PDB file of C-alpha atoms (C1' of nucleotides) in Angstrom:
ATOM      1  CA  MET B  57     120.347 -23.100 -51.822  1.00 47.00           C
ATOM      2  CA  ALA B  58     118.090 -20.453 -53.165  1.00 52.00           C
ATOM      3  CA  ARG B  59     117.524 -22.440 -56.288  1.00 71.00           C
ATOM      4  CA  THR B  60     115.746 -19.340 -57.476  1.00 86.00           C
ATOM      5  CA  PRO B  61     116.007 -16.033 -55.669  1.00 89.00           C
ATOM      6  CA  PRO B  62     112.828 -14.001 -55.024  1.00 92.00           C
ATOM      7  CA  HIS B  63     111.506 -11.954 -57.899  1.00 95.00           C
ATOM      8  CA  PRO B  64     108.878  -9.212 -57.609  1.00 96.00           C
ATOM      9  CA  ASP B  65     105.649  -9.639 -59.516  1.00 95.00           C
ATOM     10  CA  THR B  66     104.761  -6.002 -59.159  1.00 96.00           C
ATOM     11  CA  PHE B  67     106.764  -2.963 -60.222  1.00 97.00           C
ATOM     12  CA  ASP B  68     107.522   0.325 -58.545  1.00 97.00           C
ATOM     13  CA  LEU B  69     108.619   3.219 -60.734  1.00 97.00           C
ATOM     14  CA  GLN B  70     110.725   4.734 -57.995  1.00 98.00           C
ATOM     15  CA  GLN B  71     112.593   1.479 -57.468  1.00 98.00           C
ATOM     16  CA  VAL B  72     113.065   0.917 -61.179  1.00 98.00           C
ATOM     17  CA  LEU B  73     114.490   4.404 -61.624  1.00 98.00           C
ATOM     18  CA  GLU B  74     116.838   3.997 -58.693  1.00 98.00           C
ATOM     19  CA  ALA B  75     118.070   0.802 -60.299  1.00 98.00           C
ATOM     20  CA  LEU B  76     118.560   2.385 -63.707  1.00 98.00           C
ATOM     21  CA  VAL B  77     120.245   5.556 -62.530  1.00 98.00           C
ATOM     22  CA  ASP B  78     123.495   3.720 -61.882  1.00 98.00           C
ATOM     23  CA  PRO B  79     125.724   3.554 -64.983  1.00 98.00           C
ATOM     24  CA  VAL B  80     127.011   0.066 -64.188  1.00 98.00           C
ATOM     25  CA  ARG B  81     123.519  -1.317 -63.816  1.00 98.00           C
ATOM     26  CA  ARG B  82     122.319   0.461 -66.936  1.00 98.00           C
ATOM     27  CA  SER B  83     125.261  -1.089 -68.741  1.00 98.00           C
ATOM     28  CA  ILE B  84     124.221  -4.535 -67.565  1.00 98.00           C
ATOM     29  CA  VAL B  85     120.717  -3.979 -68.854  1.00 98.00           C
ATOM     30  CA  THR B  86     122.043  -2.657 -72.136  1.00 98.00           C
ATOM     31  CA  GLN B  87     124.340  -5.638 -72.624  1.00 97.00           C
ATOM     32  CA  LEU B  88     121.477  -8.018 -71.908  1.00 98.00           C
ATOM     33  CA  ASP B  89     119.227  -6.261 -74.370  1.00 97.00           C
ATOM     34  CA  ALA B  90     121.896  -6.088 -77.035  1.00 96.00           C
ATOM     35  CA  SER B  91     122.788  -9.760 -76.835  1.00 95.00           C
ATOM     36  CA  GLY B  92     119.211 -10.950 -76.796  1.00 95.00           C
ATOM     37  CA  GLN B  93     120.350 -13.919 -74.719  1.00 97.00           C
ATOM     38  CA  ASP B  94     120.731 -14.788 -71.069  1.00 98.00           C
ATOM     39  CA  ILE B  95     124.160 -13.957 -69.684  1.00 98.00           C
ATOM     40  CA  LYS B  96     125.908 -15.268 -66.587  1.00 98.00           C
ATOM     41  CA  CYS B  97     127.087 -12.769 -64.000  1.00 98.00           C
ATOM     42  CA  GLY B  98     130.758 -13.303 -64.696  1.00 97.00           C
ATOM     43  CA  ALA B  99     130.408 -12.725 -68.409  1.00 98.00           C
ATOM     44  CA  PHE B 100     129.444  -9.077 -68.255  1.00 98.00           C
ATOM     45  CA  ASP B 101     131.873  -6.349 -69.130  1.00 97.00           C
ATOM     46  CA  ILE B 102     131.680  -4.204 -66.030  1.00 98.00           C
ATOM     47  CA  PRO B 103     134.478  -2.388 -64.163  1.00 98.00           C
ATOM     48  CA  VAL B 104     133.723  -3.540 -60.619  1.00 98.00           C
ATOM     49  CA  SER B 105     134.703  -6.321 -58.241  1.00 98.00           C
ATOM     50  CA  LYS B 106     132.712  -9.530 -57.900  1.00 98.00           C
ATOM     51  CA  SER B 107     131.108  -8.497 -54.633  1.00 98.00           C
ATOM     52  CA  THR B 108     130.031  -5.194 -56.093  1.00 98.00           C
ATOM     53  CA  ALA B 109     128.675  -6.995 -59.133  1.00 98.00           C
ATOM     54  CA  THR B 110     126.585  -9.234 -56.895  1.00 98.00           C
ATOM     55  CA  HIS B 111     125.156  -6.122 -55.292  1.00 98.00           C
ATOM     56  CA  HIS B 112     124.188  -4.620 -58.650  1.00 98.00           C
ATOM     57  CA  PHE B 113     122.523  -7.812 -59.828  1.00 98.00           C
ATOM     58  CA  ASN B 114     120.532  -7.959 -56.613  1.00 98.00           C
ATOM     59  CA  VAL B 115     119.330  -4.410 -57.071  1.00 98.00           C
ATOM     60  CA  LEU B 116     118.294  -5.116 -60.645  1.00 98.00           C
ATOM     61  CA  ARG B 117     116.480  -8.297 -59.688  1.00 98.00           C
ATOM     62  CA  GLU B 118     114.685  -6.728 -56.723  1.00 98.00           C
ATOM     63  CA  ALA B 119     113.501  -3.905 -58.942  1.00 98.00           C
ATOM     64  CA  GLY B 120     112.156  -6.456 -61.399  1.00 98.00           C
ATOM     65  CA  LEU B 121     114.491  -5.641 -64.261  1.00 98.00           C
ATOM     66  CA  ILE B 122     116.108  -9.031 -64.540  1.00 98.00           C
ATOM     67  CA  ARG B 123     115.272 -12.618 -63.725  1.00 98.00           C
ATOM     68  CA  GLN B 124     117.933 -14.892 -62.295  1.00 98.00           C
ATOM     69  CA  TYR B 125     118.377 -18.656 -62.158  1.00 97.00           C
ATOM     70  CA  TYR B 126     121.230 -21.003 -61.497  1.00 96.00           C
ATOM     71  CA  VAL B 127     123.013 -23.216 -63.968  1.00 95.00           C
ATOM     72  CA  GLY B 128     125.681 -25.075 -62.101  1.00 93.00           C
ATOM     73  CA  THR B 129     127.718 -22.533 -60.164  1.00 94.00           C
ATOM     74  CA  SER B 130     126.792 -19.835 -62.623  1.00 97.00           C
ATOM     75  CA  ARG B 131     123.942 -17.450 -62.203  1.00 97.00           C
ATOM     76  CA  MET B 132     122.180 -16.608 -65.406  1.00 98.00           C
ATOM     77  CA  ASN B 133     120.434 -13.299 -66.025  1.00 98.00           C
ATOM     78  CA  THR B 134     117.444 -12.574 -68.218  1.00 98.00           C
ATOM     79  CA  LEU B 135     116.147  -9.140 -69.095  1.00 98.00           C
ATOM     80  CA  ARG B 136     112.462  -8.887 -68.197  1.00 98.00           C
ATOM     81  CA  ARG B 137     111.711  -6.813 -71.252  1.00 97.00           C
ATOM     82  CA  ALA B 138     108.089  -7.766 -71.742  1.00 97.00           C
ATOM     83  CA  ASP B 139     107.222  -7.236 -68.088  1.00 98.00           C
ATOM     84  CA  LEU B 140     108.928  -3.865 -68.053  1.00 97.00           C
ATOM     85  CA  ASP B 141     107.460  -2.703 -71.325  1.00 97.00           C
ATOM     86  CA  ASP B 142     104.085  -3.634 -69.948  1.00 96.00           C
ATOM     87  CA  ALA B 143     104.571  -1.767 -66.675  1.00 96.00           C
ATOM     88  CA  PHE B 144     106.395   1.279 -68.064  1.00 96.00           C
ATOM     89  CA  PRO B 145     105.892   1.562 -71.820  1.00 95.00           C
ATOM     90  CA  GLY B 146     108.756   3.284 -73.555  1.00 95.00           C
ATOM     91  CA  LEU B 147     111.029   3.480 -70.551  1.00 97.00           C
ATOM     92  CA  LEU B 148     113.568   0.841 -71.496  1.00 97.00           C
ATOM     93  CA  ASP B 149     113.532   1.966 -75.097  1.00 95.00           C
ATOM     94  CA  ALA B 150     114.311   5.495 -74.000  1.00 95.00           C
ATOM     95  CA  LEU B 151     117.199   4.375 -71.839  1.00 95.00           C
ATOM     96  CA  ILE B 152     118.958   1.578 -73.651  1.00 87.00           C
ATOM     97  CA  THR B 153     118.172   2.159 -77.272  1.00 65.00           C
ATOM     98  CA  ARG B 154     120.866   4.756 -77.519  1.00 53.00           C
ATOM     99  CA  PRO B 155     123.402   3.682 -80.109  1.00 52.00           C
ATOM    100  CA  ALA B 156     126.865   4.991 -79.344  1.00 46.00           C
ATOM    101  CA  GLY B 157     126.231   8.596 -78.441  1.00 43.00           C
ATOM    102  CA  HIS B 158     125.403   8.059 -74.763  1.00 43.00           C
TER     103      HIS B 158
ATOM    104  CA  MET C 123     121.288  39.885 -60.951  1.00 46.00           C
ATOM    105  CA  ALA C 124     121.184  36.770 -62.978  1.00 50.00           C
ATOM    106  CA  ARG C 125     118.378  38.060 -65.100  1.00 70.00           C
ATOM    107  CA  THR C 126     118.486  34.597 -66.586  1.00 87.00           C
ATOM    108  CA  PRO C 127     120.437  31.758 -65.017  1.00 90.00           C
ATOM    109  CA  PRO C 128     122.619  29.535 -67.234  1.00 92.00           C
ATOM    110  CA  HIS C 129     120.850  26.815 -69.188  1.00 95.00           C
ATOM    111  CA  PRO C 130     122.560  23.883 -70.904  1.00 97.00           C
ATOM    112  CA  ASP C 131     122.143  23.534 -74.645  1.00 95.00           C
ATOM    113  CA  THR C 132     123.291  19.949 -74.600  1.00 96.00           C
ATOM    114  CA  PHE C 133     121.877  17.015 -72.655  1.00 97.00           C
ATOM    115  CA  ASP C 134     123.475  14.222 -70.680  1.00 97.00           C
ATOM    116  CA  LEU C 135     121.389  11.117 -70.013  1.00 97.00           C
ATOM    117  CA  GLN C 136     123.157  10.404 -66.754  1.00 98.00           C
ATOM    118  CA  GLN C 137     122.460  13.900 -65.480  1.00 98.00           C
ATOM    119  CA  VAL C 138     118.849  13.804 -66.631  1.00 98.00           C
ATOM    120  CA  LEU C 139     118.276  10.503 -64.866  1.00 98.00           C
ATOM    121  CA  GLU C 140     119.885  11.735 -61.674  1.00 98.00           C
ATOM    122  CA  ALA C 141     117.524  14.692 -61.800  1.00 98.00           C
ATOM    123  CA  LEU C 142     114.455  12.565 -62.404  1.00 98.00           C
ATOM    124  CA  VAL C 143     115.195   9.902 -59.818  1.00 98.00           C
ATOM    125  CA  ASP C 144     114.204  12.212 -56.983  1.00 98.00           C
ATOM    126  CA  PRO C 145     110.464  12.049 -56.219  1.00 98.00           C
ATOM    127  CA  VAL C 146     110.206  15.747 -55.413  1.00 98.00           C
ATOM    128  CA  ARG C 147     111.832  16.742 -58.676  1.00 98.00           C
ATOM    129  CA  ARG C 148     109.736  14.283 -60.651  1.00 98.00           C
ATOM    130  CA  SER C 149     106.692  15.800 -58.998  1.00 98.00           C
ATOM    131  CA  ILE C 150     107.766  19.250 -60.117  1.00 98.00           C
ATOM    132  CA  VAL C 151     108.142  18.046 -63.685  1.00 98.00           C
ATOM    133  CA  THR C 152     104.796  16.279 -63.526  1.00 98.00           C
ATOM    134  CA  GLN C 153     103.033  19.370 -62.222  1.00 98.00           C
ATOM    135  CA  LEU C 154     104.588  21.480 -64.954  1.00 98.00           C
ATOM    136  CA  ASP C 155     103.523  19.033 -67.626  1.00 97.00           C
ATOM    137  CA  ALA C 156     100.019  18.686 -66.238  1.00 96.00           C
ATOM    138  CA  SER C 157      99.388  22.422 -66.052  1.00 95.00           C
ATOM    139  CA  GLY C 158     100.773  23.125 -69.476  1.00 95.00           C
ATOM    140  CA  GLN C 159     101.795  26.541 -68.207  1.00 97.00           C
ATOM    141  CA  ASP C 160     104.792  28.158 -66.588  1.00 98.00           C
ATOM    142  CA  ILE C 161     104.700  28.003 -62.802  1.00 98.00           C
ATOM    143  CA  LYS C 162     106.571  30.077 -60.245  1.00 98.00           C
ATOM    144  CA  CYS C 163     108.734  28.273 -57.701  1.00 98.00           C
ATOM    145  CA  GLY C 164     106.501  29.103 -54.769  1.00 97.00           C
ATOM    146  CA  ALA C 165     103.375  27.782 -56.437  1.00 98.00           C
ATOM    147  CA  PHE C 166     104.389  24.148 -56.551  1.00 98.00           C
ATOM    148  CA  ASP C 167     102.913  21.626 -54.194  1.00 98.00           C
ATOM    149  CA  ILE C 168     106.061  20.120 -52.724  1.00 98.00           C
ATOM    150  CA  PRO C 169     106.777  19.053 -49.115  1.00 98.00           C
ATOM    151  CA  VAL C 170     110.145  20.757 -48.636  1.00 98.00           C
ATOM    152  CA  SER C 171     111.506  24.051 -47.360  1.00 98.00           C
ATOM    153  CA  LYS C 172     112.252  26.989 -49.639  1.00 98.00           C
ATOM    154  CA  SER C 173     115.976  26.400 -49.578  1.00 98.00           C
ATOM    155  CA  THR C 174     115.540  22.768 -50.504  1.00 98.00           C
ATOM    156  CA  ALA C 175     113.162  23.788 -53.262  1.00 98.00           C
ATOM    157  CA  THR C 176     115.773  26.139 -54.664  1.00 98.00           C
ATOM    158  CA  HIS C 177     118.202  23.238 -54.729  1.00 98.00           C
ATOM    159  CA  HIS C 178     115.787  21.015 -56.644  1.00 98.00           C
ATOM    160  CA  PHE C 179     115.020  23.712 -59.206  1.00 98.00           C
ATOM    161  CA  ASN C 180     118.731  24.224 -59.768  1.00 98.00           C
ATOM    162  CA  VAL C 181     119.259  20.523 -60.369  1.00 98.00           C
ATOM    163  CA  LEU C 182     116.388  20.419 -62.838  1.00 98.00           C
ATOM    164  CA  ARG C 183     117.609  23.492 -64.692  1.00 98.00           C
ATOM    165  CA  GLU C 184     121.223  22.301 -64.847  1.00 98.00           C
ATOM    166  CA  ALA C 185     120.078  18.992 -66.261  1.00 98.00           C
ATOM    167  CA  GLY C 186     118.120  20.858 -68.907  1.00 98.00           C
ATOM    168  CA  LEU C 187     114.669  19.787 -67.782  1.00 98.00           C
ATOM    169  CA  ILE C 188     113.321  23.235 -67.079  1.00 98.00           C
ATOM    170  CA  ARG C 189     113.956  26.778 -68.177  1.00 98.00           C
ATOM    171  CA  GLN C 190     113.841  29.600 -65.646  1.00 98.00           C
ATOM    172  CA  TYR C 191     113.309  33.330 -65.900  1.00 97.00           C
ATOM    173  CA  TYR C 192     112.383  36.094 -63.508  1.00 96.00           C
ATOM    174  CA  VAL C 193     109.125  37.988 -63.309  1.00 96.00           C
ATOM    175  CA  GLY C 194     109.425  40.464 -60.501  1.00 94.00           C
ATOM    176  CA  THR C 195     110.634  38.613 -57.435  1.00 94.00           C
ATOM    177  CA  SER C 196     109.199  35.397 -58.742  1.00 97.00           C
ATOM    178  CA  ARG C 197     111.079  32.816 -60.683  1.00 97.00           C
ATOM    179  CA  MET C 198     109.050  31.171 -63.388  1.00 98.00           C
ATOM    180  CA  ASN C 199     109.637  27.624 -64.581  1.00 98.00           C
ATOM    181  CA  THR C 200     109.008  26.150 -68.001  1.00 98.00           C
ATOM    182  CA  LEU C 201     109.198  22.478 -68.855  1.00 98.00           C
ATOM    183  CA  ARG C 202     111.589  21.954 -71.779  1.00 98.00           C
ATOM    184  CA  ARG C 203     109.389  19.279 -73.274  1.00 97.00           C
ATOM    185  CA  ALA C 204     110.370  19.670 -76.896  1.00 97.00           C
ATOM    186  CA  ASP C 205     114.083  19.736 -76.136  1.00 98.00           C
ATOM    187  CA  LEU C 206     113.816  16.665 -73.958  1.00 97.00           C
ATOM    188  CA  ASP C 207     111.635  14.725 -76.346  1.00 97.00           C
ATOM    189  CA  ASP C 208     114.178  15.515 -79.015  1.00 96.00           C
ATOM    190  CA  ALA C 209     117.136  14.351 -76.942  1.00 96.00           C
ATOM    191  CA  PHE C 210     115.503  11.343 -75.283  1.00 96.00           C
ATOM    192  CA  PRO C 211     112.376  10.303 -77.160  1.00 95.00           C
ATOM    193  CA  GLY C 212     109.812   8.646 -74.950  1.00 94.00           C
ATOM    194  CA  LEU C 213     111.591   9.281 -71.679  1.00 97.00           C
ATOM    195  CA  LEU C 214     109.345  11.995 -70.275  1.00 97.00           C
ATOM    196  CA  ASP C 215     106.266  10.216 -71.516  1.00 95.00           C
ATOM    197  CA  ALA C 216     107.338   7.060 -69.726  1.00 95.00           C
ATOM    198  CA  LEU C 217     107.947   8.927 -66.493  1.00 95.00           C
ATOM    199  CA  ILE C 218     105.241  11.515 -66.149  1.00 87.00           C
ATOM    200  CA  THR C 219     102.383  10.149 -68.166  1.00 65.00           C
ATOM    201  CA  ARG C 220     101.330   7.966 -65.300  1.00 55.00           C
ATOM    202  CA  PRO C 221      97.735   8.841 -64.409  1.00 53.00           C
ATOM    203  CA  ALA C 222      96.942   8.132 -60.760  1.00 46.00           C
ATOM    204  CA  GLY C 223      99.108   5.067 -60.318  1.00 43.00           C
ATOM    205  CA  HIS C 224     101.083   6.540 -57.411  1.00 41.00           C
TER     206      HIS C 224
ATOM    207  C1'  DC U 135     137.849 -36.836 -52.299  1.00 68.46           C
ATOM    208  C1'  DC U 136     139.919 -32.436 -53.550  1.00 68.46           C
ATOM    209  C1'  DA U 137     140.906 -28.345 -55.984  1.00 68.46           C
ATOM    210  C1'  DG U 138     139.127 -24.689 -58.399  1.00 68.46           C
ATOM    211  C1'  DA U 139     135.521 -21.838 -60.273  1.00 68.46           C
ATOM    212  C1'  DA U 140     131.495 -18.774 -59.385  1.00 68.46           C
ATOM    213  C1'  DG U 141     129.114 -16.214 -56.443  1.00 68.46           C
ATOM    214  C1'  DT U 142     127.505 -14.587 -51.793  1.00 68.46           C
ATOM    215  C1'  DA U 143     127.784 -12.494 -47.138  1.00 68.46           C
ATOM    216  C1'  DC U 144     129.747  -9.223 -44.169  1.00 68.46           C
ATOM    217  C1'  DG U 145     131.777  -5.327 -42.527  1.00 68.46           C
ATOM    218  C1'  DA U 146     133.938  -1.072 -43.452  1.00 68.46           C
ATOM    219  C1'  DC U 147     134.907   3.210 -45.645  1.00 68.46           C
ATOM    220  C1'  DG U 148     134.286   7.523 -48.443  1.00 68.46           C
ATOM    221  C1'  DA U 149     131.664  10.371 -51.327  1.00 68.46           C
ATOM    222  C1'  DG U 150     127.518  12.233 -52.482  1.00 68.46           C
ATOM    223  C1'  DT U 151     122.955  14.139 -51.591  1.00 68.46           C
ATOM    224  C1'  DG U 152     118.561  15.628 -49.565  1.00 68.46           C
ATOM    225  C1'  DT U 153     117.286  18.284 -45.814  1.00 68.46           C
ATOM    226  C1'  DC U 154     116.875  22.333 -42.880  1.00 68.46           C
ATOM    227  C1'  DA U 155     117.592  26.883 -40.412  1.00 68.46           C
ATOM    228  C1'  DA U 156     119.341  31.338 -40.469  1.00 68.46           C
ATOM    229  C1'  DA U 157     121.002  35.295 -42.684  1.00 68.46           C
ATOM    230  C1'  DC U 158     121.012  37.902 -46.881  1.00 68.46           C
ATOM    231  C1'  DT U 159     119.348  40.103 -51.464  1.00 68.46           C
ATOM    232  C1'  DT U 160     116.265  41.909 -54.512  1.00 68.46           C
ATOM    233  C1'  DT U 161     111.941  43.555 -56.176  1.00 68.46           C
ATOM    234  C1'  DG U 162     107.252  45.440 -55.653  1.00 68.46           C
ATOM    235  C1'  DA U 163     103.815  47.859 -53.077  1.00 68.46           C
ATOM    236  C1'  DT U 164     102.318  51.206 -49.671  1.00 68.46           C
TER     237       DT U 164
ATOM    238  C1'  DA N 267     111.608  55.327 -47.430  1.00 68.46           C
ATOM    239  C1'  DT N 268     109.830  51.066 -45.597  1.00 68.46           C
ATOM    240  C1'  DC N 269     108.085  46.597 -45.419  1.00 68.46           C
ATOM    241  C1'  DA N 270     106.892  42.365 -46.935  1.00 68.46           C
ATOM    242  C1'  DA N 271     107.242  38.725 -50.372  1.00 68.46           C
ATOM    243  C1'  DA N 272     110.128  35.452 -52.931  1.00 68.46           C
ATOM    244  C1'  DG N 273     114.234  33.272 -53.540  1.00 68.46           C
ATOM    245  C1'  DT N 274     119.259  32.476 -52.726  1.00 68.46           C
ATOM    246  C1'  DT N 275     123.371  31.363 -50.142  1.00 68.46           C
ATOM    247  C1'  DT N 276     125.855  29.180 -46.813  1.00 68.46           C
ATOM    248  C1'  DG N 277     127.037  25.935 -43.585  1.00 68.46           C
ATOM    249  C1'  DA N 278     125.800  21.731 -41.146  1.00 68.46           C
ATOM    250  C1'  DC N 279     124.027  17.142 -40.489  1.00 68.46           C
ATOM    251  C1'  DA N 280     122.288  12.508 -41.311  1.00 68.46           C
ATOM    252  C1'  DC N 281     121.740   8.945 -44.232  1.00 68.46           C
ATOM    253  C1'  DT N 282     122.254   6.368 -48.284  1.00 68.46           C
ATOM    254  C1'  DC N 283     124.937   4.074 -51.727  1.00 68.46           C
ATOM    255  C1'  DG N 284     128.744   2.339 -54.450  1.00 68.46           C
ATOM    256  C1'  DT N 285     132.942   0.251 -53.620  1.00 68.46           C
ATOM    257  C1'  DC N 286     136.294  -3.091 -52.011  1.00 68.46           C
ATOM    258  C1'  DG N 287     138.709  -7.090 -49.527  1.00 68.46           C
ATOM    259  C1'  DT N 288     138.259 -11.126 -47.055  1.00 68.46           C
ATOM    260  C1'  DA N 289     136.077 -15.106 -45.706  1.00 68.46           C
ATOM    261  C1'  DC N 290     132.603 -18.427 -46.770  1.00 68.46           C
ATOM    262  C1'  DT N 291     129.467 -21.628 -49.517  1.00 68.46           C
ATOM    263  C1'  DT N 292     128.355 -24.577 -53.489  1.00 68.46           C
ATOM    264  C1'  DC N 293     128.782 -26.959 -57.335  1.00 68.46           C
ATOM    265  C1'  DT N 294     131.722 -29.291 -61.040  1.00 68.46           C
ATOM    266  C1'  DG N 295     135.508 -31.885 -62.855  1.00 68.46           C
ATOM    267  C1'  DG N 296     139.310 -34.866 -62.451  1.00 68.46           C
TER     268       DG N 296
END
DNA sequence: CCAGAAGTACGACGAGTGTCAAACTTTGAT
DNA sequence: ATCAAAGTTTGACACTCGTCGTACTTCTGG
């Protein structure tokens, strides 16, 4: 079931940072931001197994960075940009608006 | 020895984030920013032993967040605000400009 | 109804990291 | 000289976290 998994309505800086400190998770956020669209779990370009991917998406969702909902067997992911920008102004911009450099 | 310990002249986002994800280290940075002055290691309000404190200061220095120099037996710490703002615009502001919040 | 696709749940394992105590070093003051 | 103050170094330890494989659940299409 779990038509829609639980999403936090409040944000914790510590939790958000712990979510964003992992390169794979930061990559997920970056890809979401770059595409400007919702992306299903399996469509991300990340170098980990499916079970590990599930773990990363859970961490991101629980920290409030993404919103998830089902479409058939696929789980779609939305970047909660507005919510994040409201809670921590400038944070996402500072972390994902880096062109190629890294 | 080590009149002046080694400081990086280049910055790595991953390393900076790993430094800032720890609450104790973020507290150190916040205290430095709030005071606007250089502070010696022993004068910070942090809930860890001296050896642990040394570890945290090393991590911050190696990531390029602070600059350290000796004054007698004391080690002074300077926040590298300008350098950081130049490398990652908005990052420090997003992380330490939180008033009381928590 | 069945097969396959898309994720999830569950252990398990290894590496990293924050923590401390104890011993040591160096500098400043008496 | 001596002593105390301020950090550093060196293990050691516990705990967390990222990772994977395997088994399981659901939903879709034929």
